[in-house]
mmCIF file of C-alpha atoms in Angstrom:
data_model
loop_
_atom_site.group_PDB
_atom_site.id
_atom_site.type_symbol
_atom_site.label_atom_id
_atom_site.label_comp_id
_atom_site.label_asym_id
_atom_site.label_seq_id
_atom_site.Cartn_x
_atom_site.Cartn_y
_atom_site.Cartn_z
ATOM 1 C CA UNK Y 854 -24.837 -0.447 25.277
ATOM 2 C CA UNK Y 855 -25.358 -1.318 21.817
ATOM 3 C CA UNK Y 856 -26.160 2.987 20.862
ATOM 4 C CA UNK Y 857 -22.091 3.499 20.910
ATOM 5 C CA UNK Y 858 -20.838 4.736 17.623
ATOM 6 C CA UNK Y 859 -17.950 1.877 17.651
ATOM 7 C CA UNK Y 860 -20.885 -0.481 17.302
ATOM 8 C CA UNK Y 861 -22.917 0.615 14.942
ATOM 9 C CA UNK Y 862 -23.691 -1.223 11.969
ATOM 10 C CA UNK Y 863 -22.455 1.697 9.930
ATOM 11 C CA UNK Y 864 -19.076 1.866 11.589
ATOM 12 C CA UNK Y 865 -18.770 -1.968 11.337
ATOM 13 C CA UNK Y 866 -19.296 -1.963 7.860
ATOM 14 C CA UNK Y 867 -16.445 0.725 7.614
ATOM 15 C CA UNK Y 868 -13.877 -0.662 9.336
ATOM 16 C CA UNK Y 869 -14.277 -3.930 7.249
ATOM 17 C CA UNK Y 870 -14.327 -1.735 4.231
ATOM 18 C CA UNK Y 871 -11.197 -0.182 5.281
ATOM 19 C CA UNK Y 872 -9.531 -3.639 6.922
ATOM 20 C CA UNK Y 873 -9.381 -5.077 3.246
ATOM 21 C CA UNK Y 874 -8.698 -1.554 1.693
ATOM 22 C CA UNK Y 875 -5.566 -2.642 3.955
ATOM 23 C CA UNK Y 876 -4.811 -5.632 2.639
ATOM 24 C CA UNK Y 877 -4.644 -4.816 -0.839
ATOM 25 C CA UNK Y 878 -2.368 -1.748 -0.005
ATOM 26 C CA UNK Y 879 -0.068 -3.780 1.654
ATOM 27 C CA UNK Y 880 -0.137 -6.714 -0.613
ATOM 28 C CA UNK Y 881 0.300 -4.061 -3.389
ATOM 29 C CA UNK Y 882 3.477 -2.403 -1.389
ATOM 30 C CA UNK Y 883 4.799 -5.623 -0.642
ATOM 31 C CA UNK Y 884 5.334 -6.666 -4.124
ATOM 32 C CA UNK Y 885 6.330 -3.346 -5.473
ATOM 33 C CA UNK Y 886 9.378 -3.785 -3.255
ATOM 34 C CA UNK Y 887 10.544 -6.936 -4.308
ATOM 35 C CA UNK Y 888 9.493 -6.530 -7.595
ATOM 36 C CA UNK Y 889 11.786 -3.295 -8.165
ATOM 37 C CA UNK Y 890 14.057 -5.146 -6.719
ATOM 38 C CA UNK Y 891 13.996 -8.304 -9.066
ATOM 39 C CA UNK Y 892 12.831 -6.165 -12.430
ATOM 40 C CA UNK Y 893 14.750 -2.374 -11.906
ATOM 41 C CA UNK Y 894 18.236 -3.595 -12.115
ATOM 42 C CA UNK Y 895 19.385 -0.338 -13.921
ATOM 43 C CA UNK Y 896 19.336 3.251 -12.497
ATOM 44 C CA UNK Y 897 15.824 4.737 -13.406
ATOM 45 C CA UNK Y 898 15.124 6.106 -16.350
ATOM 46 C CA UNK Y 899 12.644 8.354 -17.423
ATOM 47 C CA UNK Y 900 10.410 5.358 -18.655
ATOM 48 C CA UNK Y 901 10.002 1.950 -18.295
ATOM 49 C CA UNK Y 902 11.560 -0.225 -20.799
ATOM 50 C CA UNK Y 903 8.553 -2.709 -22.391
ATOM 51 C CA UNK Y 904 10.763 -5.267 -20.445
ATOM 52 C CA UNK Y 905 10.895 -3.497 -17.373
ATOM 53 C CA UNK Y 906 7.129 -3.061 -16.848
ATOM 54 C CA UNK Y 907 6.088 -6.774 -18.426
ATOM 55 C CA UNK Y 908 8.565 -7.844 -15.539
ATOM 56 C CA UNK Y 909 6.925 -5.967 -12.759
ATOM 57 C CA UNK Y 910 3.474 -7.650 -13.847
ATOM 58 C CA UNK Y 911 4.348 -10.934 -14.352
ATOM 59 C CA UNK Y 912 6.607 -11.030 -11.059
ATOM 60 C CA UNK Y 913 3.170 -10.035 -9.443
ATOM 61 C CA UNK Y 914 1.487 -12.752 -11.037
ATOM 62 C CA UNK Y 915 4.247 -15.251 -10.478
ATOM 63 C CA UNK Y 916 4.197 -14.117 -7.019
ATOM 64 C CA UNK Y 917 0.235 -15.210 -6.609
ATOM 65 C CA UNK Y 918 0.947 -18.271 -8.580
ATOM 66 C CA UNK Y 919 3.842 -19.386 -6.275
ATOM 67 C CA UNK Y 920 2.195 -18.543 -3.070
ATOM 68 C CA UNK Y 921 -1.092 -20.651 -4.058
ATOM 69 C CA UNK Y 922 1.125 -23.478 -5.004
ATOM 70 C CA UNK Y 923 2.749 -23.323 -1.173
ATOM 71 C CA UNK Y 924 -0.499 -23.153 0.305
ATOM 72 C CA UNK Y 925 -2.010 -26.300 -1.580
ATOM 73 C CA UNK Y 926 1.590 -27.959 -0.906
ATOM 74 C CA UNK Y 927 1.065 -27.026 2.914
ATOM 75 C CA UNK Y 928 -2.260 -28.170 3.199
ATOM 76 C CA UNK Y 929 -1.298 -31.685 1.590
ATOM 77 C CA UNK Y 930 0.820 -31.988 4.008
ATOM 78 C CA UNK Y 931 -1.286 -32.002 7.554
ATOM 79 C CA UNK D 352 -20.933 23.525 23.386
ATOM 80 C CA UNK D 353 -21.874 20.174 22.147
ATOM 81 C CA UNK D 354 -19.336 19.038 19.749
ATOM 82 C CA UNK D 355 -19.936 15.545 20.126
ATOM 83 C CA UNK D 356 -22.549 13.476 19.599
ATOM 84 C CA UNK D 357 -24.693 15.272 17.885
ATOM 85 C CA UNK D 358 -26.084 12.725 15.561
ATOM 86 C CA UNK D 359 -26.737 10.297 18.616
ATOM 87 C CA UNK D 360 -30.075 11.513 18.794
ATOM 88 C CA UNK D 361 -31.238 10.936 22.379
ATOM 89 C CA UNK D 362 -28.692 8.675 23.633
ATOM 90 C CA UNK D 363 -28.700 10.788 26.969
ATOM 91 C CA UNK D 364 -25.653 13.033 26.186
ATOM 92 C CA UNK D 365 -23.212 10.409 27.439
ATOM 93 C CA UNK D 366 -20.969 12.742 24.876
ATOM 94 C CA UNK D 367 -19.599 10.184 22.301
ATOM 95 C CA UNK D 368 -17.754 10.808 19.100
ATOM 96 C CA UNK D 369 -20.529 10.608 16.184
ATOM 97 C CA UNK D 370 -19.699 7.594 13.931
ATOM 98 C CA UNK D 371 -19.381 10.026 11.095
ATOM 99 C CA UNK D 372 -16.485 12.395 13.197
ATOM 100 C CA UNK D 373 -14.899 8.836 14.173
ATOM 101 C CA UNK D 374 -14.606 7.816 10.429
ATOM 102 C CA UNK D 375 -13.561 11.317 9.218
ATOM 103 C CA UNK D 376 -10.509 10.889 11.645
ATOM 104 C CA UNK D 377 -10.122 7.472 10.867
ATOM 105 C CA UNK D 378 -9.425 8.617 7.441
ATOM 106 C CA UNK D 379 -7.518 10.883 7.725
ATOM 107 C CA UNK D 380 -5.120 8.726 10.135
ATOM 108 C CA UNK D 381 -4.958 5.753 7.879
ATOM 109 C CA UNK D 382 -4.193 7.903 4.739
ATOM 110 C CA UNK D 383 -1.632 9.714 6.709
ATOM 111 C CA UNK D 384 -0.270 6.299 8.166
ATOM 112 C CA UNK D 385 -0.047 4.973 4.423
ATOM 113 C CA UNK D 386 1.762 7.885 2.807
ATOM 114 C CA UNK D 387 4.304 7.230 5.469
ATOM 115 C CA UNK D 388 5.226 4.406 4.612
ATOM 116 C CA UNK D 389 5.343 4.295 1.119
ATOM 117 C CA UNK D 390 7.646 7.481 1.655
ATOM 118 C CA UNK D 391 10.162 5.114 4.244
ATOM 119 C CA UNK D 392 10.069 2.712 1.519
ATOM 120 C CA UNK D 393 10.327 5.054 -1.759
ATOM 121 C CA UNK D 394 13.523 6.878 0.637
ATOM 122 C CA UNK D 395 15.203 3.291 0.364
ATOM 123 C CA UNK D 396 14.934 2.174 -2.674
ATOM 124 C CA UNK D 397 16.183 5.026 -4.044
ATOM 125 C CA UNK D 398 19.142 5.652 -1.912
ATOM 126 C CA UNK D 399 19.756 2.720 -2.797
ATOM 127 C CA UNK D 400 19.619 3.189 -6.707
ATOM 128 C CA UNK D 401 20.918 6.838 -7.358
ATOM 129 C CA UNK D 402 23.108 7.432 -3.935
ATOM 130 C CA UNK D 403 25.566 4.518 -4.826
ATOM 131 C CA UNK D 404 28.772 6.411 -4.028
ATOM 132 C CA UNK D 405 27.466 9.587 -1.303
ATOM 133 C CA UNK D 406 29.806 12.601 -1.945
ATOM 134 C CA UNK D 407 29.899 15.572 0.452
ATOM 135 C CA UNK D 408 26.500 16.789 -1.189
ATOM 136 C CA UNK D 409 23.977 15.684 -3.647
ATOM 137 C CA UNK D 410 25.179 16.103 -7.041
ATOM 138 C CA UNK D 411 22.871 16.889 -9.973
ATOM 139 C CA UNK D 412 22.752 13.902 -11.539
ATOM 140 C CA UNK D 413 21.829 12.023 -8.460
ATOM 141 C CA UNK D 414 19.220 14.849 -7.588
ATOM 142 C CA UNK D 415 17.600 13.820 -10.896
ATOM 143 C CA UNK D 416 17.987 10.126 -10.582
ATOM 144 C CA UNK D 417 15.678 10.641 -7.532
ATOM 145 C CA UNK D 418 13.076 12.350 -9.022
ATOM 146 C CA UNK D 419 13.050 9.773 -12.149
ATOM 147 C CA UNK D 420 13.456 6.845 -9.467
ATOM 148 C CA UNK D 421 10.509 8.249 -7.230
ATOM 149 C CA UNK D 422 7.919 8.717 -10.039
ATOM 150 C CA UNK D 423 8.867 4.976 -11.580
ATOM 151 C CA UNK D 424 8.814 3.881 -8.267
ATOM 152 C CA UNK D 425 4.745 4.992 -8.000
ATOM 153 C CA UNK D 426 4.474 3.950 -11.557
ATOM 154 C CA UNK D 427 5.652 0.471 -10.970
ATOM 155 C CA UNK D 428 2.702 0.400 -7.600
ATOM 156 C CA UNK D 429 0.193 1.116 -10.606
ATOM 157 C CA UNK D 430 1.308 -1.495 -12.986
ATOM 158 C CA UNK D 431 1.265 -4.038 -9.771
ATOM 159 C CA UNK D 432 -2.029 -3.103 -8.581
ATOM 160 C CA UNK D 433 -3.230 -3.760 -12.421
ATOM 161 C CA UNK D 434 -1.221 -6.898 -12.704
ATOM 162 C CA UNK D 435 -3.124 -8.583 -9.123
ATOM 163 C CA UNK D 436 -6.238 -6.939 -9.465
ATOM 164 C CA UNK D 437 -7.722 -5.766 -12.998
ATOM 165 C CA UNK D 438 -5.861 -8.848 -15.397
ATOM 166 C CA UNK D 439 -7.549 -11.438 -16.880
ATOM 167 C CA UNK D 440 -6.666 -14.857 -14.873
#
């Protein structure tokens, strides 16, 4: 039963393609919304201030930063 | 009419999606399941922002907060997916 389309070595490939495509997009979405939240304190204007958008970057950064620190700080603890 | 399975090439007709159809719909499905959301979430945040006080209608200055909050709001995705993906670290 290995001639079904869902098993195919082209399909597998993909849907693993498309399962990290995923990721990213949610990873991506994820911090967008709590870095609007944390950066855009004003209503919106028609551009970013320099401030705004160097805030939105580095809470992304920050954001991997912080959540490699947990992991190492969860693995030292088992 | 033999819609399906065309490209199966002699699997004995047992009338299976090709992968090609399956991945077309796939697509499709995924795309439409992403533009959802961001939508659901673009809807909050910016009720949230330019709605603060919600009259008996929309006024124009909160009809135009919207459409400066939605296109920051896809701006700010962009300068994200730089920041985690294409900066230097």
């Amino acid at each position: 039963m290995d001639s079904s389309p869902l098993q195919s070595a082209e399909m597998q490939r993909f849907l693993s393609q498309e399962k990290e495509k995923a990721m990213v997009n949610e990873m991506v979405a994820k911090l967008t919304n709590v870095c609007w939240d944390k950066c855009i304190t004003s209503t919106p204007g028609s551009k970013f201030s320099s401030s705004e958008s160097a805030c939105l970057a580095n809470c992304a950064q920050r954001y991997l930063d912080m959540s490699m620190i947990i992991m190492k700080r969860f693995q030292s603890m088992q | 009419m033999d819609t399906f399975g065309t490209t199966g090439s002699g699997t004995g007709g047992s009338s299976q999606f090709s992968s090609d159809d399956l991945m077309d719909k796939l697509k499709v499905q995924l795309a439409q399941a992403y533009a959802q959301e961001f939508l659901e979430t673009v809807t909050g945040k910016c009720f949230e922002k330019c709605i603060t006080k919600p009259g008996s209608s929309l006024s124009g200055s909160e009809s135009s907060c919207i459409s400066r909050c939605v296109d920051r709001y896809i701006e700010a995705t962009g300068i994200i997916g730089r920041a985690l993906f294409n900066a230097p670290r």
